[in-house]
């Protein structure tokens, strides 16, 4: 028997990922049937208004949680949504988003129950990911007494997830890329959000940063760990606005400033 006879025919061969290719075909056909011009629009120039810097967790995908179509949000993801000043991948994405795409909003989004942040809370150290998480590990070590004062492990993890987002927003704001954009007067707004796995809601950790002055006026991240700010979901923000509009007021709600630069779909 020749080698040609022994080799499986292409039509008979089944790869381990053929089911994904089949799903792709079904998706493309369904999209074309529902919207004949969909792929022609997608092939055009992308003009997203948003850059999403998020966690690599497979359950938190930007387009899904924002309910946006492909092409509407530019995305960078890594373990625990960390913004390292030496991460050429992140910096290249940020520069392209700000300088070429001219995005208006940069959203740093973490999520509760983050496995990367949980790793920073534990004592085990050996893997490459621990080098990646080292700034967060050192921050937790520095403020361990404040975290240990929280009543349970889940609360400690949730608090560090929130603080991590605030820390990374500050790091993005300190990049020369963002500084340059603000100095030239670009309308660029930085947001810190966190996603709840158990309810699907995004929460604003505030405040929004839209200038060098706003960044420089921020209290330090070391001060923030001692004065937590309540994360505000959109549902609650709408309720507060409704009460305020009815003349009932919302003073002392503890949500913090949402800042300028609102995000609209």
XYZ file of N, CA and C in Angstrom:
795
model
N 0.861 -1.202 0.000
C 0.000 0.000 0.000
C 0.889 1.242 0.000
N 0.583 2.137 -0.900
C 1.399 3.347 -1.004
C 1.070 4.311 0.118
N 1.975 5.301 0.311
C 1.753 6.328 1.335
C 0.478 7.105 1.049
N 0.192 7.303 -0.239
C -1.020 8.040 -0.614
C -2.270 7.279 -0.200
N -2.190 5.909 -0.310
C -3.348 5.098 0.066
C -3.552 5.088 1.577
N -2.416 5.115 2.343
C -2.511 5.071 3.787
C -3.000 6.385 4.377
N -2.700 7.519 3.718
C -3.072 8.837 4.249
C -4.585 9.027 4.151
N -5.227 9.559 5.209
C -6.673 9.806 5.153
C -6.999 10.900 4.164
N -8.082 10.736 3.493
C -8.522 11.774 2.574
C -8.948 13.007 3.353
N -8.711 14.198 2.803
C -9.026 15.449 3.496
C -10.494 15.511 3.881
N -11.344 14.980 3.002
C -12.781 15.053 3.267
C -13.182 14.179 4.446
N -12.361 13.091 4.705
C -12.698 12.162 5.786
C -12.069 12.565 7.118
N -11.008 13.381 7.064
C -10.283 13.746 8.280
C -11.135 14.661 9.160
N -11.117 14.376 10.462
C -11.846 15.200 11.415
C -10.869 15.728 12.457
N -10.665 17.028 12.476
C -9.767 17.628 13.456
C -10.462 17.783 14.794
N -9.687 17.933 15.873
C -10.270 18.051 17.209
C -11.077 19.326 17.425
N -10.881 20.306 16.549
C -11.602 21.578 16.703
C -12.576 21.851 15.566
N -12.909 20.813 14.817
C -13.841 20.998 13.706
C -15.199 21.517 14.176
N -15.578 21.141 15.403
C -16.871 21.620 15.890
C -16.888 23.136 16.053
N -15.717 23.720 16.347
C -15.647 25.175 16.437
C -15.723 25.819 15.059
N -15.077 25.201 14.086
C -15.178 25.705 12.717
C -16.617 25.612 12.216
N -17.306 24.539 12.581
C -18.715 24.394 12.200
C -19.566 25.484 12.847
N -19.273 25.778 14.109
C -20.014 26.842 14.795
C -19.758 28.193 14.134
N -18.530 28.400 13.662
C -18.200 29.635 12.975
C -19.011 29.788 11.698
N -19.115 28.698 10.944
C -19.898 28.733 9.708
C -21.355 29.064 10.011
N -21.908 28.400 11.029
C -23.304 28.642 11.396
C -23.501 30.081 11.850
N -22.529 30.599 12.619
C -22.618 31.994 13.100
C -22.570 32.965 11.922
N -21.617 32.764 10.988
C -21.491 33.667 9.846
C -22.749 33.642 8.988
N -23.320 32.469 8.781
C -24.546 32.362 7.991
C -25.709 33.046 8.687
N -25.785 32.855 10.010
C -26.864 33.479 10.775
C -26.744 35.000 10.753
N -25.527 35.499 10.910
C -25.297 36.948 10.875
C -25.681 37.524 9.517
N -25.264 36.854 8.460
C -25.551 37.336 7.107
C -27.049 37.308 6.826
N -27.714 36.265 7.315
C -29.164 36.170 7.108
C -29.896 37.303 7.843
N -29.488 37.570 9.089
C -30.160 38.590 9.886
C -29.778 40.007 9.483
N -28.552 40.175 8.979
C -28.053 41.505 8.633
C -27.098 41.356 7.451
N -27.590 41.428 6.227
C -26.762 41.171 5.044
C -25.528 42.066 4.938
N -25.585 43.259 5.498
C -24.438 44.175 5.397
C -23.477 44.117 6.553
N -23.675 43.165 7.467
C -22.892 43.128 8.709
C -21.392 43.029 8.446
N -20.954 42.049 7.658
C -19.520 41.831 7.465
C -18.892 42.912 6.588
N -19.672 43.530 5.714
C -19.146 44.657 4.943
C -18.828 45.821 5.871
N -19.684 46.047 6.871
C -19.415 47.113 7.847
C -18.208 46.757 8.705
N -18.111 45.492 9.126
C -16.997 45.076 9.969
C -15.663 45.182 9.241
N -15.695 45.015 7.916
C -14.470 45.092 7.126
C -13.991 46.521 6.950
N -14.842 47.481 7.252
C -14.475 48.879 7.152
C -13.567 49.304 8.287
N -13.223 50.562 8.337
C -12.331 51.119 9.348
C -12.995 51.080 10.716
N -12.290 50.525 11.708
C -12.848 50.491 13.058
C -12.702 51.860 13.720
N -13.739 52.282 14.402
C -13.723 53.564 15.102
C -14.328 53.417 16.500
N -13.707 52.622 17.344
C -14.247 52.457 18.701
C -14.042 53.717 19.540
N -14.972 53.972 20.441
C -14.839 55.100 21.378
C -14.170 54.663 22.668
N -14.045 53.351 22.873
C -13.620 52.844 24.166
C -12.423 51.901 24.043
N -11.510 52.010 24.998
C -10.472 51.012 25.208
C -10.773 50.324 26.533
N -10.850 49.021 26.497
C -11.130 48.201 27.681
C -9.853 47.491 28.098
N -9.376 47.735 29.300
C -8.241 47.018 29.866
C -8.803 46.122 30.955
N -8.891 44.833 30.668
C -9.585 43.936 31.577
C -8.786 42.688 31.893
N -9.402 41.817 32.670
C -8.797 40.555 33.068
C -8.989 39.508 31.967
N -8.083 38.538 31.930
C -8.171 37.474 30.929
C -9.251 36.449 31.230
N -9.895 36.551 32.372
C -10.934 35.591 32.754
C -11.938 35.409 31.611
N -12.187 34.157 31.258
C -13.038 33.855 30.101
C -14.496 34.234 30.303
N -14.878 34.528 31.544
C -16.278 34.869 31.829
C -16.567 36.361 31.716
N -15.522 37.166 31.522
C -15.704 38.621 31.497
C -15.212 39.149 30.161
N -16.079 39.130 29.162
C -15.730 39.618 27.829
C -16.379 40.979 27.602
N -15.576 41.921 27.173
C -16.013 43.314 27.105
C -17.284 43.513 26.285
N -17.310 42.992 25.066
C -18.466 43.224 24.204
C -19.751 42.680 24.808
N -19.654 41.548 25.505
C -20.847 40.957 26.102
C -21.362 41.795 27.265
N -20.481 42.139 28.219
C -20.963 42.839 29.405
C -21.358 44.276 29.099
N -20.810 44.846 28.027
C -21.190 46.199 27.613
C -22.338 46.191 26.603
N -22.683 45.005 26.109
C -23.711 44.861 25.078
C -23.366 45.708 23.848
N -22.124 45.568 23.395
C -21.645 46.291 22.220
C -21.266 45.307 21.122
N -21.415 45.727 19.878
C -21.040 44.910 18.737
C -19.526 44.928 18.543
N -18.968 43.948 17.826
C -17.555 44.005 17.447
C -17.268 45.311 16.717
N -16.106 45.875 16.977
C -15.740 47.142 16.358
C -16.057 48.346 17.222
N -16.816 48.143 18.303
C -17.207 49.274 19.144
C -16.328 49.449 20.380
N -15.510 48.444 20.685
C -14.619 48.559 21.842
C -13.297 47.869 21.517
N -12.196 48.578 21.760
C -10.845 48.050 21.568
C -10.427 47.399 22.878
N -9.803 46.228 22.836
C -9.646 45.423 24.050
C -8.202 44.989 24.283
N -7.775 45.117 25.537
C -6.526 44.506 26.012
C -6.849 43.759 27.297
N -6.363 42.515 27.394
C -6.645 41.715 28.589
C -5.381 41.013 29.072
N -5.264 40.888 30.374
C -4.167 40.125 30.958
C -4.592 39.613 32.336
N -3.732 38.851 32.979
C -4.052 38.324 34.301
C -4.230 39.461 35.295
N -5.422 39.540 35.885
C -5.745 40.511 36.948
C -5.718 41.964 36.491
N -5.899 42.195 35.188
C -5.964 43.561 34.638
C -4.889 44.485 35.205
N -3.638 44.035 35.136
C -2.507 44.793 35.659
C -1.949 45.716 34.581
N -1.616 46.943 34.957
C -1.006 47.902 34.034
C 0.444 48.130 34.435
N 1.320 47.253 33.947
C 2.753 47.413 34.210
C 3.317 48.474 33.271
N 4.098 49.396 33.816
C 4.717 50.423 32.983
C 5.745 49.882 32.017
N 6.173 48.637 32.218
C 7.158 48.014 31.336
C 6.525 47.004 30.377
N 5.217 46.884 30.387
C 4.520 45.922 29.533
C 4.349 46.518 28.140
N 5.211 46.103 27.218
C 5.178 46.667 25.868
C 3.868 46.348 25.148
N 3.274 45.214 25.467
C 1.992 44.855 24.864
C 0.928 45.878 25.248
N 0.787 46.107 26.549
C -0.195 47.081 27.025
C 0.088 48.466 26.460
N 1.348 48.899 26.508
C 1.686 50.249 26.049
C 1.426 50.421 24.556
N 1.689 49.372 23.775
C 1.417 49.448 22.335
C -0.080 49.583 22.080
N -0.880 48.811 22.828
C -2.338 48.893 22.682
C -2.829 50.274 23.095
N -2.334 50.769 24.224
C -2.748 52.084 24.717
C -2.381 53.186 23.735
N -1.165 53.129 23.220
C -0.723 54.152 22.271
C -1.568 54.126 20.999
N -1.817 52.926 20.463
C -2.619 52.824 19.247
C -4.039 53.320 19.490
N -4.596 52.966 20.652
C -5.967 53.384 20.966
C -6.079 54.900 21.094
N -5.097 55.511 21.760
C -5.156 56.955 22.014
C -4.719 57.764 20.805
N -3.609 57.360 20.184
C -3.027 58.165 19.112
C -3.675 57.917 17.752
N -4.016 56.682 17.450
C -4.536 56.344 16.118
C -6.055 56.253 16.092
N -6.620 55.504 17.041
C -8.070 55.352 17.072
C -8.773 56.532 17.735
N -8.018 57.316 18.505
C -8.569 58.478 19.210
C -9.769 58.104 20.086
N -9.606 57.027 20.873
C -10.685 56.655 21.779
C -10.929 57.777 22.779
N -12.139 57.844 23.276
C -12.511 58.887 24.236
C -12.464 58.390 25.679
N -12.585 57.080 25.845
C -12.666 56.508 27.191
C -11.751 55.296 27.319
N -10.985 55.259 28.388
C -10.199 54.088 28.748
C -10.811 53.510 30.023
N -11.254 52.282 29.955
C -11.923 51.621 31.082
C -11.020 50.514 31.608
N -10.543 50.670 32.838
C -9.844 49.578 33.513
C -10.903 48.815 34.300
N -11.116 47.556 33.950
C -12.198 46.793 34.578
C -11.677 45.499 35.188
N -11.848 45.370 36.486
C -11.569 44.123 37.179
C -12.867 43.391 37.454
N -12.789 42.352 38.263
C -14.013 41.635 38.632
C -13.839 41.019 40.008
N -14.937 40.910 40.715
C -14.917 40.262 42.019
C -14.593 38.783 41.848
N -13.901 38.227 42.835
C -13.533 36.822 42.769
C -12.399 36.528 41.810
N -11.597 37.527 41.476
C -10.520 37.363 40.502
C -9.470 36.376 41.027
N -9.169 35.351 40.230
C -8.190 34.350 40.631
C -6.785 34.913 40.749
N -6.439 35.867 39.878
C -5.124 36.486 39.960
C -4.957 37.272 41.246
N -5.970 38.042 41.607
C -5.918 38.808 42.850
C -5.899 37.863 44.049
N -6.664 36.772 43.967
C -6.664 35.785 45.048
C -5.267 35.195 45.234
N -4.557 35.007 44.131
C -3.193 34.490 44.212
C -2.297 35.453 44.999
N -2.521 36.752 44.828
C -1.719 37.744 45.555
C -1.975 37.696 47.054
N -3.120 37.173 47.457
C -3.463 37.081 48.873
C -2.851 35.859 49.554
N -2.470 34.864 48.772
C -1.974 33.624 49.377
C -0.462 33.709 49.575
N 0.088 32.756 50.301
C 1.511 32.775 50.636
C 2.369 32.011 49.635
N 1.745 31.226 48.763
C 2.505 30.421 47.808
C 3.170 31.302 46.760
N 4.452 31.074 46.518
C 5.202 31.828 45.522
C 6.137 30.892 44.774
N 5.947 30.779 43.485
C 6.871 29.974 42.694
C 6.669 30.165 41.206
N 5.467 30.468 40.794
C 5.134 30.505 39.368
C 5.462 31.863 38.743
N 5.515 31.872 37.405
C 5.777 33.100 36.667
C 4.731 34.160 36.967
N 3.501 33.717 37.202
C 2.433 34.680 37.469
C 2.712 35.493 38.732
N 3.499 34.954 39.658
C 3.810 35.683 40.880
C 4.695 36.898 40.592
N 5.547 36.797 39.585
C 6.337 37.969 39.175
C 5.404 39.040 38.597
N 4.443 38.594 37.826
C 3.469 39.513 37.226
C 2.668 40.232 38.303
N 2.314 39.512 39.362
C 1.452 40.053 40.415
C 2.224 40.737 41.540
N 3.544 40.793 41.449
C 4.349 41.265 42.570
C 3.955 42.638 43.113
N 3.651 43.641 42.274
C 3.232 44.934 42.849
C 1.999 44.822 43.738
N 1.058 43.980 43.342
C -0.146 43.785 44.135
C 0.174 43.006 45.411
N 1.058 42.027 45.295
C 1.488 41.254 46.460
C 2.133 42.168 47.488
N 3.019 43.051 47.029
C 3.716 43.960 47.943
C 2.753 44.959 48.573
N 1.760 45.393 47.805
C 0.773 46.318 48.360
C -0.022 45.641 49.471
N -0.435 44.410 49.228
C -1.176 43.669 50.260
C -0.312 43.446 51.494
N 0.958 43.127 51.280
C 1.872 42.920 52.403
C 2.017 44.208 53.228
N 2.111 45.338 52.548
C 2.281 46.624 53.224
C 1.064 46.975 54.064
N -0.133 46.630 53.578
C -1.372 47.003 54.253
C -2.107 45.788 54.811
N -1.362 44.770 55.156
C -1.982 43.520 55.600
C -2.908 43.734 56.792
N -2.535 44.603 57.720
C -3.360 44.826 58.907
C -4.743 45.336 58.524
N -4.810 46.223 57.516
C -6.104 46.762 57.082
C -6.964 45.674 56.445
N -6.349 44.791 55.681
C -7.111 43.707 55.055
C -7.514 42.650 56.076
N -6.618 42.342 57.002
C -6.924 41.337 58.021
C -8.041 41.789 58.949
N -8.263 43.100 59.010
C -9.331 43.625 59.874
C -10.714 43.364 59.293
N -10.777 43.017 58.007
C -12.063 42.702 57.392
C -12.551 41.345 57.895
N -13.868 41.152 57.986
C -14.411 39.999 58.723
C -14.182 38.628 58.111
N -14.010 38.536 56.795
C -13.890 37.219 56.180
C -13.043 37.283 54.925
N -12.626 36.130 54.476
C -11.744 36.048 53.308
C -12.396 36.639 52.062
N -13.682 36.390 51.896
C -14.368 36.916 50.710
C -14.343 38.436 50.687
N -14.527 39.054 51.848
C -14.491 40.518 51.930
C -13.088 41.040 51.649
N -12.064 40.327 52.113
C -10.687 40.744 51.855
C -10.367 40.664 50.368
N -10.824 39.595 49.725
C -10.590 39.450 48.293
C -11.323 40.536 47.512
N -12.571 40.796 47.869
C -13.354 41.827 47.178
C -12.690 43.193 47.311
N -12.197 43.484 48.498
C -11.556 44.785 48.725
C -10.284 44.914 47.899
N -9.478 43.846 47.838
C -8.246 43.920 47.062
C -8.550 43.991 45.564
N -9.625 43.345 45.123
C -10.038 43.466 43.712
C -10.360 44.919 43.371
N -11.061 45.610 44.272
C -11.399 47.021 44.058
C -10.151 47.898 44.068
N -9.303 47.694 45.068
C -8.079 48.492 45.170
C -7.178 48.270 43.956
N -7.136 47.041 43.470
C -6.323 46.749 42.298
C -6.772 47.579 41.098
N -8.073 47.700 40.884
C -8.575 48.520 39.779
C -8.131 49.972 39.957
N -8.296 50.501 41.166
C -7.911 51.893 41.413
C -6.406 52.094 41.198
N -5.617 51.116 41.599
C -4.166 51.194 41.404
C -3.819 51.228 39.925
N -4.464 50.382 39.138
C -4.144 50.307 37.705
C -4.624 51.553 36.955
N -5.731 52.142 37.372
C -6.164 53.407 36.768
C -5.091 54.467 36.977
N -4.538 54.530 38.165
C -3.468 55.491 38.455
C -2.238 55.218 37.599
N -1.929 53.956 37.400
C -0.765 53.608 36.579
C -0.971 54.002 35.121
N -2.163 53.753 34.595
C -2.457 54.166 33.217
C -2.371 55.683 33.100
N -2.893 56.377 34.104
C -2.886 57.849 34.085
C -1.474 58.418 34.137
N -0.511 57.645 34.641
C 0.868 58.130 34.752
C 1.714 57.816 33.530
N 1.161 57.107 32.553
C 1.943 56.803 31.357
C 2.161 58.056 30.522
N 3.322 58.176 29.880
C 3.550 59.321 28.989
C 2.515 59.421 27.869
N 1.942 58.296 27.479
C 0.936 58.296 26.413
C -0.286 59.102 26.824
N -0.789 58.850 28.022
C -1.967 59.571 28.514
C -1.608 61.015 28.851
N -0.439 61.222 29.455
C -0.006 62.593 29.771
C 0.067 63.447 28.512
N 0.629 62.881 27.456
C 0.746 63.609 26.189
C -0.623 63.967 25.632
N -1.557 63.030 25.702
C -2.909 63.284 25.199
C -3.574 64.417 25.978
N -3.447 64.397 27.286
C -4.052 65.453 28.101
C -3.377 66.802 27.849
N -2.071 66.804 27.668
C -1.361 68.071 27.452
C -1.786 68.736 26.148
N -2.146 67.930 25.172
C -2.592 68.522 23.902
C -4.093 68.813 23.897
N -4.747 68.561 25.031
C -6.164 68.893 25.161
C -7.116 67.838 24.675
N -6.654 66.602 24.533
C -7.541 65.531 24.065
C -8.627 65.241 25.096
N -9.817 64.947 24.605
C -10.935 64.571 25.482
C -10.806 63.086 25.791
N -9.980 62.774 26.770
C -9.699 61.394 27.143
C -10.055 61.189 28.604
N -10.895 60.194 28.874
C -11.407 59.972 30.226
C -11.054 58.563 30.694
N -10.514 58.460 31.887
C -10.113 57.180 32.466
C -11.114 56.774 33.541
N -11.555 55.524 33.477
C -12.573 55.014 34.395
C -12.079 53.742 35.073
N -12.458 53.554 36.321
C -12.175 52.317 37.042
C -13.474 51.617 37.395
N -13.700 50.449 36.799
C -14.942 49.699 37.019
C -14.626 48.306 37.552
N -15.617 47.694 38.161
C -15.492 46.309 38.597
C -16.790 45.572 38.296
N -16.637 44.317 37.888
C -17.771 43.515 37.413
C -18.147 42.475 38.461
N -19.438 42.330 38.701
C -19.934 41.333 39.634
C -20.336 40.065 38.912
N -19.651 38.971 39.191
C -19.962 37.706 38.541
C -21.359 37.210 38.892
N -21.800 37.515 40.101
C -23.052 36.927 40.568
C -24.296 37.678 40.116
N -24.131 38.885 39.557
C -25.306 39.617 39.080
C -25.126 40.235 37.691
N -23.917 40.140 37.131
C -23.677 40.649 35.789
C -23.588 42.157 35.685
N -23.477 42.849 36.823
C -23.478 44.309 36.808
C -22.074 44.892 36.932
N -21.842 45.957 36.192
C -20.622 46.739 36.307
C -20.815 47.809 37.364
N -19.772 48.050 38.146
C -19.830 49.073 39.195
C -18.686 50.061 39.005
N -19.014 51.338 39.153
C -18.041 52.416 38.988
C -17.352 52.674 40.319
N -16.028 52.580 40.326
C -15.276 52.845 41.545
C -14.892 54.309 41.666
N -15.032 55.093 40.576
C -14.820 56.529 40.583
C -13.483 56.931 41.198
N -13.111 58.188 41.073
C -13.689 59.162 40.143
C -13.126 59.000 38.730
N -13.786 59.568 37.748
C -13.276 59.594 36.385
C -12.163 60.629 36.295
N -11.083 60.269 35.608
C -9.959 61.186 35.417
C -9.962 61.699 33.987
N -9.948 63.016 33.849
C -10.012 63.611 32.517
C -8.931 64.651 32.277
N -7.981 64.788 33.198
C -6.934 65.786 33.059
C -5.782 65.477 33.996
N -4.646 66.114 33.748
C -3.506 65.988 34.646
C -3.846 66.503 36.038
N -4.605 67.583 36.085
C -4.981 68.161 37.381
C -5.817 67.184 38.190
N -6.760 66.508 37.531
C -7.597 65.541 38.231
C -6.758 64.367 38.731
N -5.819 63.920 37.910
C -4.939 62.830 38.342
C -4.099 63.238 39.539
N -3.513 64.439 39.463
C -2.621 64.883 40.522
C -3.364 65.180 41.822
N -4.674 65.424 41.722
C -5.468 65.717 42.914
C -5.937 64.450 43.640
N -5.729 63.288 43.019
C -6.161 62.041 43.643
C -5.406 61.780 44.945
N -6.113 61.259 45.938
C -5.411 60.784 47.117
C -4.603 59.547 46.737
N -3.546 59.283 47.476
C -2.679 58.169 47.142
C -3.408 56.845 47.314
N -2.908 55.834 46.622
C -3.521 54.513 46.737
C -3.353 53.973 48.150
N -2.307 54.390 48.854
C -2.125 53.973 50.247
C -3.224 54.563 51.140
N -3.642 55.779 50.845
C -4.736 56.384 51.606
C -6.072 55.741 51.274
N -6.212 55.314 50.011
C -7.483 54.748 49.573
C -7.819 53.444 50.307
N -6.800 52.670 50.642
C -7.083 51.386 51.286
C -7.685 51.597 52.676
N -7.431 52.750 53.263
C -7.968 53.043 54.594
C -9.335 53.708 54.532
N -9.694 54.215 53.347
C -10.986 54.892 53.183
C -11.707 54.329 51.964
N -12.306 53.171 52.093
C -12.971 52.548 50.937
C -14.152 53.371 50.440
N -14.347 53.323 49.130
C -15.480 54.006 48.501
C -16.428 52.941 47.973
N -17.703 53.122 48.213
C -18.680 52.138 47.751
C -18.753 52.117 46.230
N -18.626 50.937 45.675
C -18.762 50.797 44.225
C -20.218 51.004 43.837
N -20.452 51.793 42.789
C -21.820 52.184 42.420
C -22.221 51.561 41.086
N -23.207 50.678 41.117
C -23.729 50.076 39.888
C -24.647 51.058 39.171
N -24.815 50.842 37.871
C -25.661 51.737 37.088
C -27.084 51.785 37.594
N -27.592 50.647 38.080
C -28.966 50.610 38.599
C -29.121 51.579 39.751
N -28.153 51.566 40.657
C -28.242 52.462 41.808
C -28.054 53.914 41.398
N -27.148 54.140 40.450
C -26.930 55.517 40.002
C -28.204 56.101 39.406
N -28.924 55.301 38.624
C -30.185 55.776 38.056
C -31.202 56.060 39.167
N -31.207 55.213 40.189
C -32.131 55.422 41.305
C -31.799 56.703 42.051
N -30.498 56.945 42.284
C -30.077 58.168 42.971
C -30.469 59.397 42.166
N -30.259 59.321 40.840
C -30.625 60.442 39.976
C -32.127 60.684 40.007
N -32.903 59.600 40.056
C -34.355 59.738 40.098
C -34.809 60.397 41.403
N -34.207 59.970 42.519
C -34.547 60.576 43.806
C -34.155 62.038 43.834
N -32.982 62.345 43.297
C -32.521 63.731 43.271
C -33.452 64.583 42.421
N -33.899 64.017 41.301
C -34.811 64.751 40.428
C -36.156 64.996 41.081
N -36.515 64.115 42.028
C -37.780 64.282 42.737
C -37.639 65.199 43.946
N -36.424 65.741 44.133
C -36.201 66.658 45.247
C -35.950 65.968 46.563
N -35.631 64.636 46.521
C -35.408 63.900 47.757
C -33.950 63.899 48.165
N -33.058 64.269 47.221
C -31.640 64.382 47.549
C -30.959 63.037 47.607
N -29.618 63.104 47.534
C -28.827 61.881 47.600
C -27.545 62.111 48.380
N -27.568 63.116 49.236
C -26.377 63.427 50.006
C -26.024 62.261 50.907
N -24.725 62.056 51.013
C -24.263 61.010 51.911
C -24.488 59.603 51.403
N -24.676 59.442 50.101
C -24.914 58.101 49.590
C -23.639 57.275 49.526
N -22.471 57.954 49.651
C -21.219 57.217 49.726
C -20.727 56.647 48.424
N -21.274 57.113 47.319
C -20.866 56.534 46.038
C -19.642 57.214 45.469
N -19.271 58.373 45.987
C -18.135 59.081 45.440
C -18.505 59.819 44.172
N -17.557 60.567 43.644
C -17.805 61.355 42.447
C -17.679 60.495 41.206
N -18.636 60.640 40.318
C -18.530 59.919 39.046
C -17.659 60.683 38.076
N -17.345 61.929 38.408
C -16.470 62.721 37.566
C -17.131 63.149 36.270
N -16.324 63.728 35.383
C -16.825 64.156 34.095
C -16.600 63.059 33.077
N -17.033 63.313 31.863
C -16.781 62.348 30.803
C -17.686 61.136 30.877
N -18.979 61.351 30.843
C -19.916 60.235 30.929
C -19.811 59.359 29.698
N -20.118 58.088 29.905
C -20.058 57.130 28.797
C -21.443 56.862 28.305
N -21.667 57.060 27.031
C -22.960 56.749 26.427
C -22.789 55.718 25.345
N -23.773 54.858 25.223
C -23.673 53.797 24.198
C -23.882 54.399 22.833
